[in-house]
Amino acid sequence: MAYHLALHQNDYKGYYNSNTDEIITTPITCTATNTPILSNGAKIVWADVDPVTGSILPDDIERKITKNTKAVTMVHWGGNPCEIEKINKIASEAGIKTVEDGAHSMGMEYKGKKFGNHSDYSMNSLQAIKHLTSVDGGLLWIKNEKDFERAKLLRWYGIDRTIREGIDLRCEIDVPEAGYKFHMNDVCAVIGNENLKHLDEILTKHRDNAKFYDEAFKNHKSITVVPENPDGKSSYWLYTIHINNRDELMAKLKELNIMSSKVHARNDTHSMFKEFKTELPGVESFNRTHLCIPVGWWVTKEQREYIAEQVIKYAK
Ligand SMILES: Cc1ncc(COP(=O)(O)O)c(C=O)c1O
């Protein structure tokens, strides 16, 4: 939903299905970040990422802004903050909006503030395998009051659900703009609210496992750990390392019954995005060596020790 709002933030008609609008974004993510750009009829402009963290590079964003740029998206890989302040400064000077994809970032902090306080639009995922799940669903954080009010309308067909004495909202009020059916149902909301009680405990376990791996890998030359942004606090939905023999290590871990994963394919190689292809050396490098190992709340102390031992043994 964040993306629809970002694209439609001024004049709905002026923004929709334009053949010239451009969104600067990253391919190091789930396709969910980028497919809404195509659904809205806009063009994708890929920016490169840092080869170690996978975070979109502010300088490359700046280079790629044109008079057609409407928004910039950033994805906090694994919940590790991008350079949010720099990106927001560049975007605001150019008069464009910023969208944070925080699908991995529940509980992330940046420059002393919690996720959701930095950019025009930010979202968290409440899908089944995230820190906090409502079975499926998500959260949208909006800075501007007017956009927030509009989002509430777009959430449910564009109909204003405010209860007014004596007025049947389905039959007696005008609907000025086409909306969607994006509201969460009550069953999911109840599950999400119950799980929310465990969020601090869940985050603490993710972070504790990550700190354990940081320590375990720090003296191993063949393993490069993705460093936590010193200006923030990662939510460690993923723990990512870089190794030269990534595919071989993955196969070995699989034999040992240890799950490891690249998590997402670089989006720019999907055929739906082929017309936007460009040289991206940082993406190339990140994608060649990155690997995510189990870090979630379910990983026990014994398991993380065993995982670290095996990674160290087989990493080259
Ligand atoms: C970076 C990123 N963005 C968006 C999504 C989509 O989230 P949802 O399944 O809640 O729509 C995911 C899903 O894992 C993701 O990893």
Tab-separated table of N, CA and C and ligand atoms in Angstrom, residues 3 28-33 75-77 101-104 123-130 136-138 237 263-264, ligand 1:
chain	number	residue	atom	x	y	z
A	3	TYR	N	3.347	2.015	-1.571
A	3	TYR	CA	3.780	2.433	-2.901
A	3	TYR	C	2.683	3.140	-3.656
A	28	ILE	N	18.139	-5.442	-4.627
A	28	ILE	CA	18.448	-6.397	-3.550
A	28	ILE	C	17.280	-6.396	-2.574
A	29	THR	N	16.268	-7.154	-2.919
A	29	THR	CA	15.021	-7.178	-2.150
A	29	THR	C	14.089	-8.253	-2.690
A	30	CYS	N	12.934	-8.347	-2.055
A	30	CYS	CA	11.838	-9.186	-2.550
A	30	CYS	C	11.178	-8.461	-3.740
A	31	THR	N	10.653	-9.197	-4.686
A	31	THR	CA	9.992	-8.537	-5.828
A	31	THR	C	8.836	-7.637	-5.358
A	32	ALA	N	8.326	-7.920	-4.155
A	32	ALA	CA	7.211	-7.123	-3.614
A	32	ALA	C	7.549	-5.634	-3.528
A	33	THR	N	8.827	-5.310	-3.394
A	33	THR	CA	9.220	-3.891	-3.338
A	33	THR	C	8.990	-3.221	-4.687
A	75	VAL	N	15.484	-0.316	1.116
A	75	VAL	CA	15.159	-1.585	1.772
A	75	VAL	C	16.243	-1.860	2.801
A	76	HIS	N	15.837	-2.042	4.035
A	76	HIS	CA	16.830	-2.304	5.090
A	76	HIS	C	17.057	-3.814	5.156
A	77	TRP	N	18.094	-4.256	4.467
A	77	TRP	CA	18.346	-5.699	4.321
A	77	TRP	C	18.536	-6.353	5.702
A	101	ASP	N	11.017	0.321	2.792
A	101	ASP	CA	10.512	-1.040	2.878
A	101	ASP	C	11.168	-1.671	4.100
A	102	GLY	N	10.398	-1.763	5.160
A	102	GLY	CA	10.908	-2.318	6.421
A	102	GLY	C	10.302	-3.685	6.695
A	103	ALA	N	10.135	-4.469	5.640
A	103	ALA	CA	9.568	-5.814	5.827
A	103	ALA	C	10.407	-6.610	6.832
A	104	HIS	N	11.730	-6.306	6.873
A	104	HIS	CA	12.629	-7.032	7.789
A	104	HIS	C	12.883	-6.216	9.065
A	123	MET	N	6.893	0.902	5.700
A	123	MET	CA	6.024	-0.257	5.945
A	123	MET	C	6.760	-1.382	6.654
A	124	ASN	N	6.006	-2.107	7.473
A	124	ASN	CA	6.487	-3.364	8.051
A	124	ASN	C	5.603	-4.492	7.550
A	125	SER	N	6.193	-5.665	7.438
A	125	SER	CA	5.427	-6.849	7.046
A	125	SER	C	5.039	-7.639	8.294
A	126	LEU	N	3.796	-8.103	8.331
A	126	LEU	CA	3.336	-8.977	9.420
A	126	LEU	C	3.056	-10.379	8.873
A	127	GLN	N	3.723	-10.687	7.781
A	127	GLN	CA	3.550	-11.987	7.117
A	127	GLN	C	4.060	-13.113	8.037
A	128	ALA	N	3.710	-14.332	7.687
A	128	ALA	CA	3.871	-15.478	8.598
A	128	ALA	C	5.263	-15.659	9.200
A	129	ILE	N	6.323	-15.329	8.450
A	129	ILE	CA	7.673	-15.662	8.950
A	129	ILE	C	8.433	-14.445	9.471
A	130	LYS	N	7.724	-13.333	9.685
A	130	LYS	CA	8.408	-12.128	10.172
A	130	LYS	C	8.476	-12.113	11.709
A	136	ASP	N	-0.903	-12.794	8.175
A	136	ASP	CA	-0.507	-12.011	7.007
A	136	ASP	C	-0.986	-10.580	7.257
A	137	GLY	N	-0.384	-9.653	6.553
A	137	GLY	CA	-0.778	-8.251	6.741
A	137	GLY	C	0.443	-7.378	6.864
A	138	GLY	N	0.228	-6.132	7.221
A	138	GLY	CA	1.370	-5.223	7.324
A	138	GLY	C	0.997	-3.929	8.019
A	237	TRP	N	16.510	-9.525	11.329
A	237	TRP	CA	15.623	-10.572	10.793
A	237	TRP	C	16.469	-11.596	10.029
A	263	VAL	N	17.986	-15.802	0.312
A	263	VAL	CA	16.715	-15.133	0.659
A	263	VAL	C	15.992	-14.516	-0.545
A	264	HIS	N	16.659	-13.614	-1.269
A	264	HIS	CA	15.996	-13.034	-2.441
A	264	HIS	C	16.936	-13.046	-3.648
B	1	LIG	C1	12.073	-6.756	1.518
B	1	LIG	C2	10.658	-7.258	1.458
B	1	LIG	N1	9.684	-6.414	1.072
B	1	LIG	C3	8.392	-6.811	1.002
B	1	LIG	C4	8.025	-8.096	1.339
B	1	LIG	C5	6.585	-8.485	1.226
B	1	LIG	O1	5.977	-8.495	2.468
B	1	LIG	P1	4.481	-9.072	2.582
B	1	LIG	O2	4.582	-10.547	2.351
B	1	LIG	O3	4.044	-8.714	3.950
B	1	LIG	O4	3.689	-8.386	1.523
B	1	LIG	C6	8.991	-9.013	1.751
B	1	LIG	C7	8.625	-10.376	2.117
B	1	LIG	O5	9.387	-11.154	2.647
B	1	LIG	C8	10.351	-8.591	1.812
B	1	LIG	O6	11.324	-9.435	2.173
